[in-house]
Short mmCIF file of C-alpha atoms in Angstrom, two decimals:
data_model
loop_
_atom_site.label_atom_id
_atom_site.label_comp_id
_atom_site.label_asym_id
_atom_site.label_seq_id
_atom_site.Cartn_x
_atom_site.Cartn_y
_atom_site.Cartn_z
CA MET A 151 -31.42 7.18 -31.59
CA ALA A 152 -29.58 9.75 -29.48
CA ASP A 153 -29.29 13.31 -30.65
CA LYS A 154 -25.75 14.28 -31.69
CA SER A 155 -25.95 17.36 -29.46
CA ASP A 156 -26.00 15.06 -26.41
CA LYS A 157 -22.30 14.35 -26.93
CA ASN A 158 -21.43 18.03 -26.72
CA GLU A 159 -23.19 18.77 -23.45
CA ILE A 160 -20.99 19.59 -20.49
CA ALA A 161 -21.36 17.25 -17.54
CA GLU A 162 -22.42 18.64 -14.20
CA PRO A 163 -19.46 19.25 -11.88
CA VAL A 164 -18.95 16.65 -9.17
CA VAL A 165 -18.61 17.95 -5.63
CA VAL A 166 -15.68 16.42 -3.74
CA ASP A 167 -15.44 16.77 0.03
CA THR A 168 -11.74 17.50 0.51
CA GLN A 169 -12.08 17.38 4.29
CA ALA A 170 -13.07 13.70 4.32
CA GLY A 171 -11.94 10.42 2.82
CA ILE A 172 -8.23 10.17 2.04
CA PHE A 173 -7.68 13.91 1.84
CA PRO A 174 -6.64 14.53 5.49
CA LYS A 175 -4.17 11.61 5.44
CA PHE A 176 -2.92 12.61 1.99
CA ARG A 177 -2.29 16.17 3.22
CA GLN A 178 -0.50 14.89 6.32
CA LEU A 179 1.83 12.71 4.24
CA TRP A 180 2.37 15.33 1.52
CA ASN A 181 3.05 18.20 3.89
CA GLY A 182 5.30 15.95 5.98
CA GLY A 183 7.54 15.38 2.96
CA GLU A 184 6.30 11.85 2.25
CA ARG A 185 5.06 12.70 -1.22
CA ARG A 186 5.59 9.27 -2.80
CA ASN A 187 3.66 7.67 0.09
CA ALA A 188 0.85 10.18 -0.43
CA VAL A 189 0.59 9.25 -4.11
CA ASN A 190 0.74 5.55 -3.21
CA LEU A 191 -2.14 6.12 -0.77
CA ALA A 192 -4.25 7.71 -3.51
CA ASN A 193 -3.49 4.83 -5.86
CA ALA A 194 -4.28 2.21 -3.21
CA GLU A 195 -7.61 3.87 -2.40
CA LYS A 196 -8.55 3.95 -6.10
CA VAL A 197 -9.74 7.55 -5.96
CA SER A 198 -12.20 8.75 -8.58
CA GLU A 199 -11.38 11.04 -11.46
CA ALA A 200 -13.06 13.91 -9.58
CA GLU A 201 -10.94 13.20 -6.49
CA TRP A 202 -7.75 13.15 -8.60
CA ALA A 203 -8.81 16.51 -10.06
CA ALA A 204 -9.28 17.89 -6.54
CA LEU A 205 -5.86 16.57 -5.48
CA LEU A 206 -4.26 18.08 -8.58
CA ALA A 207 -5.93 21.43 -7.87
CA GLU A 208 -4.60 21.47 -4.32
CA PHE A 209 -1.21 19.87 -5.04
CA PRO A 210 -0.16 20.80 -8.62
CA SER A 211 3.29 19.27 -8.18
CA ILE A 212 1.69 15.85 -7.72
CA VAL A 213 2.32 15.33 -11.45
CA GLU A 214 6.08 15.54 -10.89
CA VAL A 215 5.92 12.84 -8.22
CA ILE A 216 3.76 10.57 -10.37
CA ASN A 217 6.15 10.96 -13.32
CA GLN A 218 9.27 10.10 -11.30
#
């Protein structure tokens, strides 16, 4: 049986390379004013939770576009 303290441990941070993958194309679209297309790209690529966190850290207003 697992120890209850296991549930309270903090997971190791995941390193995301923001210079590879969809990030360069996302930046190009976002900075070019094509914000909806940038979000659509991220959704189409099925980015991980860690990658979404990295996108949110770099582009905080992404939430506004998603909620439109």
